[in-house]
PDB file of C-alpha atoms in Angstrom:
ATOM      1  CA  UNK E   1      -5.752  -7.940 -20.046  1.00 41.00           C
ATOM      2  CA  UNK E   2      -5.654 -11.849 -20.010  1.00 48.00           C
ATOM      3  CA  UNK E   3      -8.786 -13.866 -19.247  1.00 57.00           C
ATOM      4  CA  UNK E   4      -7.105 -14.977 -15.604  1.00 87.00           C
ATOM      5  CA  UNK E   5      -6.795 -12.144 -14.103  1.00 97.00           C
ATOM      6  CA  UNK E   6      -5.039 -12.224 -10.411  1.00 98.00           C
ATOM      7  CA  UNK E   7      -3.946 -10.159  -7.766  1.00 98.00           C
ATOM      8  CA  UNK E   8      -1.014  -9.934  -5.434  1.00 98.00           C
ATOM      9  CA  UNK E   9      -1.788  -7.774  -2.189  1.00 98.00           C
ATOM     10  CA  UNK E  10       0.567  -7.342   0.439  1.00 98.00           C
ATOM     11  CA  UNK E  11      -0.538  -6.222   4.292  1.00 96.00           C
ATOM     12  CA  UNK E  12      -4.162  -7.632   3.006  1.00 96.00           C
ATOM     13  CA  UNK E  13      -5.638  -8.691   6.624  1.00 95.00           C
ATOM     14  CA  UNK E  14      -7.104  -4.704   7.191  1.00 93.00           C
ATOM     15  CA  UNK E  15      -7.602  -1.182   5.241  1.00 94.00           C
ATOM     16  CA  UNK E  16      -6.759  -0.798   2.265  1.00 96.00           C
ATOM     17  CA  UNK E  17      -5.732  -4.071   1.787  1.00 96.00           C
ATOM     18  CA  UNK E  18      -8.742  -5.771   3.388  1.00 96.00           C
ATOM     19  CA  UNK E  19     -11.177  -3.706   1.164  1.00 97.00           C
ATOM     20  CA  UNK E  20      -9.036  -3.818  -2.225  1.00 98.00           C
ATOM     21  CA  UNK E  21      -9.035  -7.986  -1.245  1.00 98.00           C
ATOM     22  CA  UNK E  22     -13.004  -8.068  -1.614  1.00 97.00           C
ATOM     23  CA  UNK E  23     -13.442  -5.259  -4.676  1.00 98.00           C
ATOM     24  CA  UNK E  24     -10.897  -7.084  -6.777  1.00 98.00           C
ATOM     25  CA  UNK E  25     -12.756 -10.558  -5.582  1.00 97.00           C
ATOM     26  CA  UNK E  26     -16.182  -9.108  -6.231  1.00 97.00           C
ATOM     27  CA  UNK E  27     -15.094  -8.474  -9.834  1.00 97.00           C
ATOM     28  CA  UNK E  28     -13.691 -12.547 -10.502  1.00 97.00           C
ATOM     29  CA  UNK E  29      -9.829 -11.917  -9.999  1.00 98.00           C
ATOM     30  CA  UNK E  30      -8.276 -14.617  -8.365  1.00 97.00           C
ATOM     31  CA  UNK E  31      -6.446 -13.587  -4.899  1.00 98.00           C
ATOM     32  CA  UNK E  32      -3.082 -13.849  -3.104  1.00 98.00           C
ATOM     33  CA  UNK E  33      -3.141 -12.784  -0.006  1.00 98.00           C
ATOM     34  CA  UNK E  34      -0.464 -11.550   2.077  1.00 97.00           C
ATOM     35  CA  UNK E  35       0.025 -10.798   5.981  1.00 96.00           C
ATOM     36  CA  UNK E  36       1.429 -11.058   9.175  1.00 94.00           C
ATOM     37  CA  UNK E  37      -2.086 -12.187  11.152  1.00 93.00           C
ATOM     38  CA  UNK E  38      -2.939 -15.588   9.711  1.00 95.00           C
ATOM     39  CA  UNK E  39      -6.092 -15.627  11.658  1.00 94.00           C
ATOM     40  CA  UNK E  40      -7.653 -12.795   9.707  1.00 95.00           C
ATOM     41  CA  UNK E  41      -6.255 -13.879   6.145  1.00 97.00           C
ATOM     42  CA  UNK E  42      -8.189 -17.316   7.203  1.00 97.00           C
ATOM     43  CA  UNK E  43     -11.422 -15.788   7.665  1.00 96.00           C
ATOM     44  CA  UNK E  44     -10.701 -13.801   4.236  1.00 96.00           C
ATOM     45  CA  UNK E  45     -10.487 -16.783   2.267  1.00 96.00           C
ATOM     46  CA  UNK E  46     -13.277 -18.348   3.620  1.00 96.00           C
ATOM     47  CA  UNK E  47     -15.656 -15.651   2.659  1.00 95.00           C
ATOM     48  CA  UNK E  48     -13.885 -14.916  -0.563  1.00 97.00           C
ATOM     49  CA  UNK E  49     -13.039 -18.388  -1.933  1.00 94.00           C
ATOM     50  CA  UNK E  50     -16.755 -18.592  -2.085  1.00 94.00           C
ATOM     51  CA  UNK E  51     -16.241 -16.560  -5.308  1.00 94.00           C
ATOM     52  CA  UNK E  52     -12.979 -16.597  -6.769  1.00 96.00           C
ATOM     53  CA  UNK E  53      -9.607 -18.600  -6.045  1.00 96.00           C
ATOM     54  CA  UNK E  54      -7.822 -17.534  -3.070  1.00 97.00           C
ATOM     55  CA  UNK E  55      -4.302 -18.171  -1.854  1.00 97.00           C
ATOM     56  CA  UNK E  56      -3.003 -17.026   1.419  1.00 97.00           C
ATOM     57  CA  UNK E  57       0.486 -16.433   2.354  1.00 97.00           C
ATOM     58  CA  UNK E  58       1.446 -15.504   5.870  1.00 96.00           C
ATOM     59  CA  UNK E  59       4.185 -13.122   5.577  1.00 94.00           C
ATOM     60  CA  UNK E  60       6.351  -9.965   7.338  1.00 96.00           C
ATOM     61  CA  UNK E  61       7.874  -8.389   3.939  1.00 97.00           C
ATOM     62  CA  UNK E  62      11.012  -7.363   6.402  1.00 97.00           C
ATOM     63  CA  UNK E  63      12.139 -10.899   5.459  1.00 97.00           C
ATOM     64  CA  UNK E  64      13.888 -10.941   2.122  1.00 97.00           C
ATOM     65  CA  UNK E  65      14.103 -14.755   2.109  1.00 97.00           C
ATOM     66  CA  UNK E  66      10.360 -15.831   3.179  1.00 97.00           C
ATOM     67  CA  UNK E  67       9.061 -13.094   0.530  1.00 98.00           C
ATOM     68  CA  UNK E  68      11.416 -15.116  -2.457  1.00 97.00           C
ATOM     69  CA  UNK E  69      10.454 -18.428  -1.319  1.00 97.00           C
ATOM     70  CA  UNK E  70       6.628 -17.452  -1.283  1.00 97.00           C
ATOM     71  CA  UNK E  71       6.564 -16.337  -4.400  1.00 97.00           C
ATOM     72  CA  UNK E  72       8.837 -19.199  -5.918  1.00 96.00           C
ATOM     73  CA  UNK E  73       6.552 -21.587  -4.047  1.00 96.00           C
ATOM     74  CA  UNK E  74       3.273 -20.026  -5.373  1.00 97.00           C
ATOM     75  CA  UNK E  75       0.486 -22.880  -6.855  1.00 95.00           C
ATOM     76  CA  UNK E  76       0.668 -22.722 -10.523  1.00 94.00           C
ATOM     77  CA  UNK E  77      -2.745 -21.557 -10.897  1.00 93.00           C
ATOM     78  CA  UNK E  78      -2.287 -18.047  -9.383  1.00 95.00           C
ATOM     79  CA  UNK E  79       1.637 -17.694 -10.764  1.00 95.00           C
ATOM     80  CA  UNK E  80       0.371 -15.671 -13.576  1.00 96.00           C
ATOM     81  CA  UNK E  81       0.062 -12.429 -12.025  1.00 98.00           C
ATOM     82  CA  UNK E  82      -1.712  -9.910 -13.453  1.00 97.00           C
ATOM     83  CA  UNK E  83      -1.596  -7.141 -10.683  1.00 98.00           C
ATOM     84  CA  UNK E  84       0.444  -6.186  -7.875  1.00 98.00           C
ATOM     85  CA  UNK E  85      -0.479  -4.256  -4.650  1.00 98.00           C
ATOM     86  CA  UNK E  86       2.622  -3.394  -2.523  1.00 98.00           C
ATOM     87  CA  UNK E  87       0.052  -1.927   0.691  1.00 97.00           C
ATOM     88  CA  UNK E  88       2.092  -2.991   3.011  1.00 95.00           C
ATOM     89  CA  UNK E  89       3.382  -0.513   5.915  1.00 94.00           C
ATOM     90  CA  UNK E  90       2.512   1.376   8.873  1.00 94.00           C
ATOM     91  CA  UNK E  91       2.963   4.451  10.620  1.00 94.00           C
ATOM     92  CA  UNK E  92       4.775   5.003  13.890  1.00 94.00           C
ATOM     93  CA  UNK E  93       5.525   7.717  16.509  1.00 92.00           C
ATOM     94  CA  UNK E  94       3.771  10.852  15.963  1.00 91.00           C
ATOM     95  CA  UNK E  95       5.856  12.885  18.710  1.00 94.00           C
ATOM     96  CA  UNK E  96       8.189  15.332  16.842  1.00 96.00           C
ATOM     97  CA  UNK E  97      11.534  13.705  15.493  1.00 97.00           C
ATOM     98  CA  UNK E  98      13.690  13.934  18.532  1.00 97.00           C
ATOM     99  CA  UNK E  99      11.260  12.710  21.032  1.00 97.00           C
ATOM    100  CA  UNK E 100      10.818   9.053  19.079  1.00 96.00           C
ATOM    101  CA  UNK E 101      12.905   5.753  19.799  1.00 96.00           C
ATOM    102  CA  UNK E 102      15.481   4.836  16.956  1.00 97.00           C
ATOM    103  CA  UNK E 103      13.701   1.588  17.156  1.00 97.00           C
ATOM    104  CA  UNK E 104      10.324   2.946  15.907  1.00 96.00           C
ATOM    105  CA  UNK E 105      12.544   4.901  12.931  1.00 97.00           C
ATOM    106  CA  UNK E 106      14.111   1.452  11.872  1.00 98.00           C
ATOM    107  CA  UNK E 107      10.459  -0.439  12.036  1.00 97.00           C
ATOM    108  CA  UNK E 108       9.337   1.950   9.415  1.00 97.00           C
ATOM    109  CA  UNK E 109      12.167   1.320   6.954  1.00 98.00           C
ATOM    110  CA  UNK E 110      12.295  -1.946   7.460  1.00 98.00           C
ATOM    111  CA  UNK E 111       8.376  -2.340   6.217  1.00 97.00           C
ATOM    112  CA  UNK E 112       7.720   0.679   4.245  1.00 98.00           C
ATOM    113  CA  UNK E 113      10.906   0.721   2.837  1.00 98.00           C
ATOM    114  CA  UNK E 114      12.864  -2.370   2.816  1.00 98.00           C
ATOM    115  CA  UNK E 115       9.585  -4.699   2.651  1.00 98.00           C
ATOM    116  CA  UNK E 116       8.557  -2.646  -0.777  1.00 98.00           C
ATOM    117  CA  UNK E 117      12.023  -3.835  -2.110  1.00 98.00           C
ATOM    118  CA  UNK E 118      11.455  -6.813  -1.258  1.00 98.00           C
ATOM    119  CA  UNK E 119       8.416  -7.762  -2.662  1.00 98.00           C
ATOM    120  CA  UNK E 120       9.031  -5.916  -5.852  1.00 98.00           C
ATOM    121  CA  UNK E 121      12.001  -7.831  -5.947  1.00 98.00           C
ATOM    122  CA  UNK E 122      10.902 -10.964  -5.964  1.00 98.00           C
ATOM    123  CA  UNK E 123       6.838 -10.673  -8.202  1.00 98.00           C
ATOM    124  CA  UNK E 124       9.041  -8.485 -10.699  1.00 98.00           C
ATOM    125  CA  UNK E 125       9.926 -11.429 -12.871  1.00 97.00           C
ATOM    126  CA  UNK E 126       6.005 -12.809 -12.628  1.00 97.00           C
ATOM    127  CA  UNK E 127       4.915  -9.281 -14.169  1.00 98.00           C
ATOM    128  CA  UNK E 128       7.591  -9.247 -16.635  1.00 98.00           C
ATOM    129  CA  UNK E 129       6.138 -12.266 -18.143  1.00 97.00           C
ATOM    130  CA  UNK E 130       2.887 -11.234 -17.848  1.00 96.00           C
ATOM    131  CA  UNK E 131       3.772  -8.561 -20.039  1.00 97.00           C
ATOM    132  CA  UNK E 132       1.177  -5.911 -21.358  1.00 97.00           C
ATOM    133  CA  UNK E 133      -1.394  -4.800 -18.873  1.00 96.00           C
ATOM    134  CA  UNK E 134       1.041  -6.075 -15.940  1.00 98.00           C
ATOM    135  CA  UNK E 135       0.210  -3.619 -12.744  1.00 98.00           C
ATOM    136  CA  UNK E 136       2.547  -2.471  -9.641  1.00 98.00           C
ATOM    137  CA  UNK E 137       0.576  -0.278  -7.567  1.00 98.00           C
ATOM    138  CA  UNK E 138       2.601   1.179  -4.521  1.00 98.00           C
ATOM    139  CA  UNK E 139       1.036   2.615  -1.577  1.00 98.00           C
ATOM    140  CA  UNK E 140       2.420   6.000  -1.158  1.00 98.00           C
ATOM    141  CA  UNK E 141       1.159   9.084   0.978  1.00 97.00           C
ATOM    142  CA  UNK E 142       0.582  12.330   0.670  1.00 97.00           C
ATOM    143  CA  UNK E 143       3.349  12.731   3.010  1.00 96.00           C
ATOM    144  CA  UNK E 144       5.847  11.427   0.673  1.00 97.00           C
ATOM    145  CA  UNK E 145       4.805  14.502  -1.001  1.00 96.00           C
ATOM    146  CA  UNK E 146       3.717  17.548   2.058  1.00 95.00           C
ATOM    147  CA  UNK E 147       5.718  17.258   5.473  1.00 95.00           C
ATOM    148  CA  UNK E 148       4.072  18.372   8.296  1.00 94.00           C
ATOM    149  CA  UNK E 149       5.090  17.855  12.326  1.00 94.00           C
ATOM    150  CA  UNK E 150       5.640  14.131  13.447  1.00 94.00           C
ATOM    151  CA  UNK E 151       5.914  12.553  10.097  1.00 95.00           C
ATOM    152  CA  UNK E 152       9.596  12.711   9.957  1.00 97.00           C
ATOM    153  CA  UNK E 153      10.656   9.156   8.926  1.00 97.00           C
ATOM    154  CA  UNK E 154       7.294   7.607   7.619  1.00 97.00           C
ATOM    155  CA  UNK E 155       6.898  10.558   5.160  1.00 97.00           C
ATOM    156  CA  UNK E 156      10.816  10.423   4.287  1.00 98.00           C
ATOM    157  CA  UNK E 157       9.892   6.640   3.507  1.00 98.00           C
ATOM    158  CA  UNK E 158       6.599   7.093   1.681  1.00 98.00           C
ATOM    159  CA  UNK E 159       8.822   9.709  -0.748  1.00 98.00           C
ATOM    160  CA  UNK E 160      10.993   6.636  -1.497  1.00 98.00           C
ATOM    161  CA  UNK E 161       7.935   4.868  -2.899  1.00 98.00           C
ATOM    162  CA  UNK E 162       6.991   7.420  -5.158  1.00 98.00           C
ATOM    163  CA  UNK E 163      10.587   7.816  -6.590  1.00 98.00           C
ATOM    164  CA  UNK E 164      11.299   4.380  -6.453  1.00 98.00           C
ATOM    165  CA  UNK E 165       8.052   3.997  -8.314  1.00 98.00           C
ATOM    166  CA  UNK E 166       8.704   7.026 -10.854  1.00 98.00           C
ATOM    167  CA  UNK E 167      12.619   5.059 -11.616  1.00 98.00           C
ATOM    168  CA  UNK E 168      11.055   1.318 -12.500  1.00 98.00           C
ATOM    169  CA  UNK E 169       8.582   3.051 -14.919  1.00 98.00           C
ATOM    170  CA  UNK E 170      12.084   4.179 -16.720  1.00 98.00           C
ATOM    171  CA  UNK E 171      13.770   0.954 -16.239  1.00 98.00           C
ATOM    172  CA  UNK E 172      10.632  -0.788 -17.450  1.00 98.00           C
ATOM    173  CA  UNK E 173       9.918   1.142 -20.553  1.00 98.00           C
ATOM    174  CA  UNK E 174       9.372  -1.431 -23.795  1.00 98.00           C
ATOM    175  CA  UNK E 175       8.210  -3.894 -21.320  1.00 98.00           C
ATOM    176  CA  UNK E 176       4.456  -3.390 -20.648  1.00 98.00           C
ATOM    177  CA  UNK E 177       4.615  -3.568 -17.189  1.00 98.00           C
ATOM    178  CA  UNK E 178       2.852   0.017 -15.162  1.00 98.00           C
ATOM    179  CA  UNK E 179       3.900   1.272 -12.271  1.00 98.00           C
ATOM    180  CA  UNK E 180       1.862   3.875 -10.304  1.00 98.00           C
ATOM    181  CA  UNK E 181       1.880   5.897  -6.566  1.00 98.00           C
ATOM    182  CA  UNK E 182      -0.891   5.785  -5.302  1.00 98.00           C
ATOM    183  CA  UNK E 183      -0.861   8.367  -2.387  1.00 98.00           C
ATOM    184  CA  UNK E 184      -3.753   8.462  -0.268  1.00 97.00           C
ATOM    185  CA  UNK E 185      -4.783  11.436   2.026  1.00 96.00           C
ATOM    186  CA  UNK E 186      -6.442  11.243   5.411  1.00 94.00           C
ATOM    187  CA  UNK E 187      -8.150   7.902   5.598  1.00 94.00           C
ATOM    188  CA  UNK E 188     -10.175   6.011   8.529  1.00 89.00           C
ATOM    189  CA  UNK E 189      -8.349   2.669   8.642  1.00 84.00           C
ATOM    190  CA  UNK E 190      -6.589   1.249  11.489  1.00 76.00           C
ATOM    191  CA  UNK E 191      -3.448   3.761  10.455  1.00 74.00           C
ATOM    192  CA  UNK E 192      -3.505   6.154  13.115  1.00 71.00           C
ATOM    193  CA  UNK E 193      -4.386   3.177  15.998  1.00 72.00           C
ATOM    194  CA  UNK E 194      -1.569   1.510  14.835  1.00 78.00           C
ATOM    195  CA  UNK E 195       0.583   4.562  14.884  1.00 76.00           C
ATOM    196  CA  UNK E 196      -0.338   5.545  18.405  1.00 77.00           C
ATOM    197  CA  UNK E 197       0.057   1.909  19.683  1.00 79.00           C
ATOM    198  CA  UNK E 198      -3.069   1.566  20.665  1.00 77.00           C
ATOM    199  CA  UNK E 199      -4.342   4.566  21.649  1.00 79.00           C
ATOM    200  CA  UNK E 200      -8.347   4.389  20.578  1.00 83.00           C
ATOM    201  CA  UNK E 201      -9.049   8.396  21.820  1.00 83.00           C
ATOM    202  CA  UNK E 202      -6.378   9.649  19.640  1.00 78.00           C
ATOM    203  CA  UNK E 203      -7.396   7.248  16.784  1.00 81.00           C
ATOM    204  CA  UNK E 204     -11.444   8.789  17.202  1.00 84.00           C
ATOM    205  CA  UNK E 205     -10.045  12.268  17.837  1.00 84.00           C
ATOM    206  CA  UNK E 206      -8.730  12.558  14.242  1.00 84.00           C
ATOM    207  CA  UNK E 207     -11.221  11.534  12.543  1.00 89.00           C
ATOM    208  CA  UNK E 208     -14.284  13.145  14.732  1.00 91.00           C
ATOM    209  CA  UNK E 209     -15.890  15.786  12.814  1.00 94.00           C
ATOM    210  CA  UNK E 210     -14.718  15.604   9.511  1.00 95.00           C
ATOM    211  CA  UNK E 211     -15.438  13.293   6.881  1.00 95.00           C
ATOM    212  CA  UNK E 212     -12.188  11.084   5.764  1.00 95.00           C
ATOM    213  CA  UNK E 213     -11.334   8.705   3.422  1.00 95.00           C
ATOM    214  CA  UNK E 214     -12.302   5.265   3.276  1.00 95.00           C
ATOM    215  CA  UNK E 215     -10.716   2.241   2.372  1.00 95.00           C
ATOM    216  CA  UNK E 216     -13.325   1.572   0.030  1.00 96.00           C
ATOM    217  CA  UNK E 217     -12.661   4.571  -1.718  1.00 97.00           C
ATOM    218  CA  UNK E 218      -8.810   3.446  -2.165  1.00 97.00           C
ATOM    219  CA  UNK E 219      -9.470   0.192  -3.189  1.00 97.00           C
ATOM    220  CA  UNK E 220     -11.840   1.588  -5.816  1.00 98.00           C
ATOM    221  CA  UNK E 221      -8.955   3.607  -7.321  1.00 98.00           C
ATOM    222  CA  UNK E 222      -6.539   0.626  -7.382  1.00 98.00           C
ATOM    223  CA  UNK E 223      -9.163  -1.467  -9.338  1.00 98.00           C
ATOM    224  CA  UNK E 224      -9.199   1.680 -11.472  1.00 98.00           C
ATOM    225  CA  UNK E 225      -5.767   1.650 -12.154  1.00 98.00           C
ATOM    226  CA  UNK E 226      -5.588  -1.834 -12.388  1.00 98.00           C
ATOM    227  CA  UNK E 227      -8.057  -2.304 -15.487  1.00 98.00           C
ATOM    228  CA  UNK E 228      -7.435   0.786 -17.246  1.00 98.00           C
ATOM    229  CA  UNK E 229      -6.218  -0.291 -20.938  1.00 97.00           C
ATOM    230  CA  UNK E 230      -3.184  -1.746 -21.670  1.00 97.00           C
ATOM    231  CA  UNK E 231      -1.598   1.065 -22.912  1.00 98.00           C
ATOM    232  CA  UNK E 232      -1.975   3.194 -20.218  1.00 98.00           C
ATOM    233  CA  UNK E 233      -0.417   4.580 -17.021  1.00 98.00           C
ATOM    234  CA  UNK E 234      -0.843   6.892 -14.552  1.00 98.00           C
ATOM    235  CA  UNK E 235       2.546   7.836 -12.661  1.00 98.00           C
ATOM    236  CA  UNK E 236       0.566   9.355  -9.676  1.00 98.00           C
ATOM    237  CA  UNK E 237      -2.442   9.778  -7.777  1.00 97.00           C
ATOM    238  CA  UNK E 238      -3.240  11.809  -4.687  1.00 98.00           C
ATOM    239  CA  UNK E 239      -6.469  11.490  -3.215  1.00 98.00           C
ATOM    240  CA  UNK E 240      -7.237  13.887  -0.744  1.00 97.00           C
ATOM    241  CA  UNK E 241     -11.078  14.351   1.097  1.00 97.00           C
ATOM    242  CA  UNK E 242     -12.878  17.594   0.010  1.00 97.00           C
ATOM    243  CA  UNK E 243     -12.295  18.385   3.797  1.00 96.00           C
ATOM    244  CA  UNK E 244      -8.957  18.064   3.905  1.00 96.00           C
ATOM    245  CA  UNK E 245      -5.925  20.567   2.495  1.00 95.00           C
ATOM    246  CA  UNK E 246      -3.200  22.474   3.229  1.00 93.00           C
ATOM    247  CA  UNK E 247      -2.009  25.526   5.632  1.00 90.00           C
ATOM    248  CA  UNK E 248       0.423  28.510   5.757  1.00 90.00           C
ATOM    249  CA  UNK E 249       4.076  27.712   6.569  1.00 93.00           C
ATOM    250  CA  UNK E 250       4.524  27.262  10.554  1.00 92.00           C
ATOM    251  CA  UNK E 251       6.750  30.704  11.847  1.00 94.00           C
ATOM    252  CA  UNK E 252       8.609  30.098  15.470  1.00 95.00           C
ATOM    253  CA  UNK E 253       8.118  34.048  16.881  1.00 95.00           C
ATOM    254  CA  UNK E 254       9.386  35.532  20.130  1.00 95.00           C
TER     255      UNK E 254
END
């Protein structure tokens, strides 16, 4: 790793981002910060520019031509950068697949899928230079990976960002640069109120009882991943709570 270490986060202003924004702080990397709520990434580098450098970018990753200007634009002292964290996206419509406006479907490719292109588009050439110990870390799911009712298009989207992840680690080889999916299980973040629209009960509902992930824990592993030696890289991770697994196959009877 070199001396200046810094991170790139993407949807930064809650969750996983949020927490992953103060562990990698807390440990001297320099910050970019990425969102759509200026307000919040504001109050973030007040309390964490306190320790390290912090540079905010108010963003939507739908737009192809903000995210390359951003990143062209960046201040000299954080263009070097040493990790990136593509956390941006969101879940919508949990109603099974032919209950759910189009509109909804098209929101979650546009961020989950489109905005991931776009962003690894345009910090690609930063990590290339960076060379050995350069990190992508892609938010994936373990949906990408198990379907189950109501996930239709968000886990069809989060299984892009684990192949999409698996094909730059071959078009990357002899470069240095690691890419890893990093596919979280249930988590307490505000996920599922964003995926209901607001609802709070149904947000409380799935998490009462049980003990989930936090986004702690997540932003632990990414630091993990992040500083592991240069020569290493882990493709995958799927982090599950002990209290969470799978069932038996769904049968329709008579």
């Amino acid at each position: 790793m070199k001396a200046n270490n810094v991170v790139l986060i993407t949807g930064a202003t809650s969750g996983f981002g949020e927490a992953a924004a103060k562990v990698f702080a807390a440990a001297g990397w320099s910050l970019i910060l990425c969102g759509r709520r200026l307000s919040r990434l504001e109050t973030l580098k007040e309390t964490l520019g306190q320790q390290v450098a912090v540079h905010i970018i108010e963003m939507d990753v739908r737009n192809s031509a903000a995210v390359k200007q951003a990143i062209e634009d960046l201040p000299a002292d954080v263009a070097d950068i040493t990790t990136l964290i593509n956390n941006a996206g969101l879940a919508l419509a949990p109603q099974p697949a032919q209950q759910v406006d189009l509109a909804d479907w098209q929101t979650m490719i546009d961020t989950n899928v489109s905005g991931l292109v776009n962003v690894t588009h345009a910090v690609l050439p930063a990590l290339l230079r960076h060379g050995a110990g350069a990190t992508m870390i892609n938010i994936g799911s373990i949906a990408g990976q198990w379907p189950y009712p109501g996930s239709h298009v968000y886990g069809a989207s989060k299984a892009f960002v684990k192949q999409f992840s698996y094909n730059l680690r071959c078009d990357l080889l002899g470069t240095g640069v690691r890419v890893t999916d990093l596919a979280p299980g249930i988590a307490e973040t505000e996920f599922t109120l964003v995926r209901t629209k607001g609802d709070r009960a149904a947000s409380d509902t799935l998490y009462r009882g049980t003990t989930p992930l936090s986004a702690q824990d997540i932003a632990e592993q990414m630091f993990y991943i992040a500083t592991l030696p240069d020569h290493m890289n882990i493709n995958h991770i799927e982090v599950m709570p002990v209290r969470q697994a799978w069932q038996p196959f769904a049968i329709d009877r008579d």
